[in-house]
Amino acid sequence: MQAKLAGYFNSHSYRVTRKLTSKVLHYTVLISLSFVFIYPIMYILSQSFMQITDITDATVQWVPKELSFEHYRFAFDKMDYWHSFTNSALSTLGPAFAQIISCSIIGYGFARYQFPGHRILLGLVLFTFLVPPQTIVIPLFIFFGELNWLNTHLPIIVPSIFGQGLRGALFVLIFMQFFRGLPYQLEEAARIDGAGAYRTFMQIMLPLAGPALLVVFLFSTVWHWNDVFQPNLYYMIEEHFNLPQQLAILDTEGVFRVQQAKMMTGGGTLASVPTNYNRNMAGALITILPLIILYSFAQRYFIEGVERTGIAGD
């Protein structure tokens, strides 16, 4: 009996069955985890094409009875999409490019040079990462107000030029971690060839930091695009509003409509259903669509960059 069992476990059919079972479990876990992230997008996409009658119809779950592009047209016009998109691009790409330049220089300095006060300065950088931005709102607002920078993109772009801005300290740490992993022989060879510190960094080290540059650029772009704290603080006229701010206005109008409907009907009726709920979904989708397109093109390079920079999470 034992000989038969041993023969079975060593047989070709057992190895094939084991390999197939392993693949099934592997793909089951991957599909389950993928669904967790894809479900919100699928829900937004489904709801954005529905009419008000589809929401109140219990038989309609995912596929509307009739596709309606009215909500997209309304959200597109109400949000002044192209103007708001331009504002979002300016308040996103400007800081992103500024941070990949400044943070790479700072990270390289901390990673490759030992100078007096090295640990103190690094501790100060980490301290800026730990301090909540809400605690310095008033000093920043007064400071930028005295410079007449309010209602401009300068309060968001200028701090990024000096390695600060949104998550600036984290980006410094990412570059520092990456440059620490490069061999010192590269700099020694450059020094023998007569290259100075600036030339070594610009022509040798920085081109090798492509994966880290891409990771920082994508992180900075996504975080600045979705940020509403700084724009709400510095942009006080609608002419400078970005897409997330316009989406918030669109959603606020929906809340007022619901409250008004409840007051008129006593609640619990069809009129109390938010009439622009679908419009909010359409507005949310066109707000995140540029990020989805960007990530779809940079996905492979982003994954390679994350692996090489040693990032283990958000």
Coordinates of C-alpha atoms in Angstrom, one line a residue:
M1 CA 0.0 0.0 0.0
Q2 CA 2.8 2.4 0.9
A3 CA 4.6 1.6 -2.3
K4 CA 1.4 2.4 -4.3
L5 CA 1.0 5.8 -2.5
A6 CA 4.7 6.6 -3.0
G7 CA 4.4 5.7 -6.7
Y8 CA 1.3 8.0 -7.0
F9 CA 2.9 11.0 -5.4
N10 CA 5.9 10.6 -7.7
S11 CA 3.8 10.1 -10.8
H12 CA 3.4 12.5 -13.6
S13 CA -0.4 12.9 -13.1
Y14 CA 0.1 14.0 -9.5
R15 CA 2.6 16.6 -10.4
V16 CA 0.3 17.9 -13.1
T17 CA -2.7 18.0 -10.7
R18 CA -0.6 19.8 -8.1
K19 CA 0.6 22.4 -10.6
L20 CA -2.9 23.0 -11.8
T21 CA -4.3 23.4 -8.3
S22 CA -1.5 25.8 -7.5
K23 CA -2.4 27.9 -10.6
V24 CA -6.1 27.9 -9.8
L25 CA -5.5 29.1 -6.3
H26 CA -3.0 31.7 -7.5
Y27 CA -5.4 33.2 -10.1
T28 CA -8.3 33.0 -7.7
V29 CA -6.4 35.2 -5.2
L30 CA -5.3 37.6 -7.9
I31 CA -8.8 38.0 -9.4
S32 CA -10.3 38.5 -5.9
L33 CA -7.8 41.2 -5.0
S34 CA -8.2 42.8 -8.5
F35 CA -12.0 43.0 -8.0
V36 CA -11.5 45.0 -4.8
F37 CA -9.7 47.7 -6.8
I38 CA -11.7 47.5 -10.0
Y39 CA -15.2 47.5 -8.3
P40 CA -15.3 51.2 -7.5
I41 CA -14.4 52.1 -11.1
M42 CA -17.0 49.6 -12.4
Y43 CA -19.6 51.1 -10.1
I44 CA -18.9 54.7 -11.1
L45 CA -19.0 53.7 -14.8
S46 CA -22.3 51.9 -14.4
Q47 CA -24.0 54.6 -12.3
S48 CA -22.8 57.4 -14.6
F49 CA -24.8 56.0 -17.6
M50 CA -28.0 55.5 -15.6
Q51 CA -31.0 57.8 -15.4
I52 CA -33.0 58.6 -12.3
T53 CA -35.5 55.9 -13.1
D54 CA -32.8 53.3 -13.2
I55 CA -31.6 54.1 -9.7
T56 CA -35.1 53.7 -8.2
D57 CA -35.7 50.5 -10.3
A58 CA -34.9 47.4 -8.2
T59 CA -34.4 45.3 -11.3
V60 CA -31.6 47.5 -12.6
Q61 CA -28.3 46.6 -10.9
W62 CA -25.3 47.2 -13.2
V63 CA -26.5 47.6 -16.8
P64 CA -29.0 50.5 -17.3
K65 CA -32.0 50.0 -19.5
E66 CA -30.8 52.8 -21.8
L67 CA -27.4 54.4 -21.9
S68 CA -27.5 58.1 -21.2
F69 CA -24.7 60.5 -22.0
E70 CA -26.6 63.5 -20.6
H71 CA -24.8 63.3 -17.2
Y72 CA -21.4 63.5 -18.9
R73 CA -22.5 66.5 -21.0
F74 CA -23.9 68.2 -17.9
A75 CA -20.8 67.5 -15.7
F76 CA -18.5 68.5 -18.6
D77 CA -20.2 71.9 -19.0
K78 CA -20.9 72.5 -15.3
M79 CA -17.3 71.8 -14.3
D80 CA -15.9 74.0 -17.1
Y81 CA -13.8 70.9 -17.9
W82 CA -11.0 72.1 -20.1
H83 CA -10.4 75.3 -18.1
S84 CA -10.3 73.3 -14.9
F85 CA -8.2 70.6 -16.5
T86 CA -5.6 73.3 -17.4
N87 CA -5.6 74.5 -13.8
S88 CA -5.1 71.0 -12.5
A89 CA -2.3 70.4 -15.0
L90 CA -0.5 73.5 -13.9
S91 CA -0.9 72.8 -10.2
T92 CA 0.2 69.2 -10.7
L93 CA 2.9 69.0 -13.4
G94 CA 4.7 72.1 -12.1
P95 CA 5.3 70.7 -8.6
A96 CA 5.9 67.2 -9.9
F97 CA 8.8 68.3 -12.2
A98 CA 10.1 70.6 -9.5
Q99 CA 10.2 67.8 -6.9
I100 CA 11.9 65.3 -9.1
I101 CA 14.7 67.8 -9.7
S102 CA 15.1 69.2 -6.1
C103 CA 14.4 66.0 -4.2
S104 CA 16.9 64.0 -6.4
I105 CA 19.6 66.5 -5.6
I106 CA 18.8 66.5 -1.9
G107 CA 18.5 62.7 -1.8
Y108 CA 21.8 62.3 -3.6
G109 CA 23.6 64.6 -1.2
F110 CA 22.3 62.7 1.9
A111 CA 23.1 59.3 0.3
R112 CA 26.7 60.0 -1.0
Y113 CA 28.2 62.7 1.1
Q114 CA 29.1 62.8 4.8
F115 CA 29.3 66.4 6.0
P116 CA 29.0 68.2 9.3
G117 CA 25.4 68.2 10.5
H118 CA 24.4 65.4 8.1
R119 CA 22.3 63.6 10.7
I120 CA 20.7 66.8 12.0
L121 CA 19.6 68.0 8.5
L122 CA 18.3 64.5 7.7
G123 CA 16.3 64.6 11.0
L124 CA 14.9 68.0 10.0
V125 CA 13.8 66.5 6.7
L126 CA 12.1 63.6 8.5
F127 CA 10.5 66.1 10.9
T128 CA 8.8 68.0 8.0
F129 CA 7.4 64.7 6.9
L130 CA 5.8 64.1 10.3
V131 CA 4.4 67.5 10.9
P132 CA 0.7 67.7 9.6
P133 CA 0.3 70.5 7.1
Q134 CA -2.8 71.7 8.9
T135 CA -0.6 73.0 11.8
I136 CA 1.2 75.5 9.6
V137 CA -1.7 76.7 7.5
I138 CA -2.0 80.2 9.1
P139 CA 1.7 81.1 8.8
L140 CA 1.8 79.9 5.2
F141 CA -1.4 81.8 4.3
I142 CA -0.1 85.0 5.8
F143 CA 3.4 84.6 4.3
F144 CA 2.1 83.9 0.7
G145 CA -0.5 86.7 1.2
E146 CA 2.2 89.2 1.9
L147 CA 4.0 88.1 -1.3
N148 CA 0.7 88.6 -3.2
W149 CA 0.8 85.0 -4.3
L150 CA -2.7 84.0 -3.4
N151 CA -4.9 83.0 -6.3
T152 CA -1.8 81.9 -8.2
H153 CA 0.0 78.6 -8.6
L154 CA 3.2 79.9 -6.9
P155 CA 2.3 78.7 -3.3
I156 CA 2.2 75.2 -4.6
I157 CA 5.1 75.3 -7.1
V158 CA 7.7 77.3 -5.2
P159 CA 8.0 75.1 -2.1
S160 CA 8.4 72.1 -4.4
I161 CA 11.5 73.8 -6.0
F162 CA 13.2 73.7 -2.6
G163 CA 12.3 70.0 -2.0
Q164 CA 9.3 70.7 0.1
G165 CA 5.7 70.7 -1.1
L166 CA 3.3 67.8 -0.9
R167 CA 5.2 64.6 0.4
G168 CA 8.5 66.3 -0.4
A169 CA 10.4 64.6 2.5
L170 CA 9.1 61.1 1.3
F171 CA 10.5 61.8 -2.2
V172 CA 13.9 62.7 -0.7
L173 CA 14.0 59.4 1.2
I174 CA 13.1 57.5 -2.0
F175 CA 16.0 59.1 -3.9
M176 CA 18.3 58.6 -1.0
Q177 CA 17.4 54.9 -0.8
F178 CA 18.0 54.5 -4.5
F179 CA 21.4 56.3 -4.7
R180 CA 22.6 54.4 -1.7
G181 CA 22.2 51.2 -3.8
L182 CA 24.5 52.4 -6.6
P183 CA 28.2 51.3 -6.5
Y184 CA 30.7 53.9 -5.4
Q185 CA 33.0 52.8 -8.1
L186 CA 31.0 54.9 -10.6
E187 CA 31.9 58.1 -8.8
E188 CA 35.5 57.0 -8.4
A189 CA 35.8 56.4 -12.1
A190 CA 34.3 59.7 -12.9
R191 CA 36.6 61.5 -10.5
I192 CA 39.6 59.8 -12.1
D193 CA 38.4 61.1 -15.5
G194 CA 38.3 64.6 -14.1
A195 CA 34.5 65.0 -13.5
G196 CA 33.4 67.1 -10.7
A197 CA 30.5 66.5 -8.3
Y198 CA 28.0 68.4 -10.5
R199 CA 29.0 66.6 -13.7
T200 CA 29.1 63.2 -12.0
F201 CA 25.6 63.7 -10.7
M202 CA 24.1 65.1 -13.9
Q203 CA 25.8 62.8 -16.5
I204 CA 26.2 59.6 -14.5
M205 CA 24.1 59.3 -11.4
L206 CA 20.9 61.1 -12.5
P207 CA 20.5 59.1 -15.8
L208 CA 20.7 55.9 -13.7
A209 CA 18.0 57.1 -11.4
G210 CA 15.3 56.8 -14.1
P211 CA 13.1 54.3 -12.2
A212 CA 13.2 56.5 -9.1
L213 CA 12.4 59.6 -11.2
L214 CA 9.4 57.9 -12.7
V215 CA 8.1 56.7 -9.3
V216 CA 8.4 60.1 -7.7
F217 CA 6.9 61.8 -10.7
L218 CA 3.8 59.5 -10.7
F219 CA 3.3 59.7 -7.0
S220 CA 3.7 63.5 -7.0
T221 CA 1.3 63.8 -10.0
V222 CA -1.4 61.7 -8.4
W223 CA -1.2 63.3 -5.0
H224 CA -1.2 66.9 -6.4
W225 CA -4.0 66.0 -8.8
N226 CA -6.2 64.7 -6.0
D227 CA -5.3 67.3 -3.4
V228 CA -8.0 69.8 -2.5
F229 CA -6.5 71.1 0.8
Q230 CA -3.9 73.4 -0.8
P231 CA -6.1 74.6 -3.7
N232 CA -8.9 75.4 -1.3
L233 CA -6.5 77.4 0.8
Y234 CA -4.8 79.4 -2.0
Y235 CA -7.4 79.6 -4.7
M236 CA -10.4 81.7 -3.7
I237 CA -11.9 82.6 -7.1
E238 CA -13.5 80.0 -9.4
E239 CA -11.3 81.0 -12.3
H240 CA -8.4 79.1 -10.6
F241 CA -10.4 76.0 -9.4
N242 CA -9.1 72.6 -10.5
L243 CA -11.1 69.5 -11.3
P244 CA -11.4 68.1 -7.7
Q245 CA -12.7 71.5 -6.5
Q246 CA -15.2 71.7 -9.4
L247 CA -16.3 68.1 -8.5
A248 CA -16.8 69.1 -4.9
I249 CA -19.0 72.0 -6.0
L250 CA -21.0 69.6 -8.2
D251 CA -21.5 67.2 -5.3
T252 CA -22.5 70.1 -2.9
E253 CA -25.2 71.1 -5.3
G254 CA -26.6 67.6 -5.2
V255 CA -26.7 67.6 -1.4
F256 CA -28.7 70.9 -1.5
R257 CA -31.1 69.4 -4.0
V258 CA -31.7 66.4 -1.8
Q259 CA -32.3 68.5 1.3
Q260 CA -34.7 70.7 -0.6
A261 CA -36.6 67.7 -1.9
K262 CA -37.0 66.2 1.5
M263 CA -38.3 69.5 2.9
M264 CA -40.9 69.7 0.1
T265 CA -42.0 66.0 0.2
G266 CA -41.4 65.0 3.8
G267 CA -38.8 62.5 2.8
G268 CA -39.0 59.0 1.5
T269 CA -40.3 59.8 -1.9
L270 CA -38.9 59.8 -5.4
A271 CA -38.3 63.5 -5.2
S272 CA -35.8 62.9 -2.3
V273 CA -33.5 60.9 -4.6
P274 CA -30.5 63.1 -5.6
T275 CA -31.3 64.1 -9.1
N276 CA -27.6 64.6 -10.0
Y277 CA -26.3 61.5 -8.3
N278 CA -25.4 60.2 -11.7
R279 CA -23.9 63.5 -12.6
N280 CA -21.6 63.2 -9.7
M281 CA -20.5 59.8 -10.9
A282 CA -19.9 61.2 -14.4
G283 CA -17.9 64.1 -12.9
A284 CA -15.8 61.7 -10.7
L285 CA -15.0 59.6 -13.7
I286 CA -13.8 62.4 -16.0
T287 CA -11.8 63.8 -13.1
I288 CA -9.8 60.6 -12.6
L289 CA -9.7 59.7 -16.3
P290 CA -6.4 61.6 -17.0
L291 CA -4.7 59.6 -14.1
I292 CA -6.0 56.3 -15.5
I293 CA -4.6 57.2 -18.9
L294 CA -1.3 58.2 -17.5
Y295 CA -0.9 55.1 -15.4
S296 CA -2.0 52.8 -18.3
F297 CA 1.0 54.1 -20.4
A298 CA 3.5 54.1 -17.5
Q299 CA 2.4 51.0 -15.7
R300 CA 5.3 48.7 -16.7
Y301 CA 7.9 51.3 -16.0
F302 CA 6.2 52.2 -12.7
I303 CA 6.3 48.6 -11.4
E304 CA 9.9 48.3 -12.4
G305 CA 10.7 51.5 -10.7
V306 CA 8.9 50.5 -7.5
E307 CA 10.9 47.2 -7.4
R308 CA 14.2 49.0 -7.9
T309 CA 13.6 51.8 -5.4
G310 CA 12.5 49.3 -2.7
I311 CA 9.1 50.8 -2.0
A312 CA 6.9 48.4 -0.1
G313 CA 3.7 50.4 0.1
D314 CA 2.0 53.8 -0.4

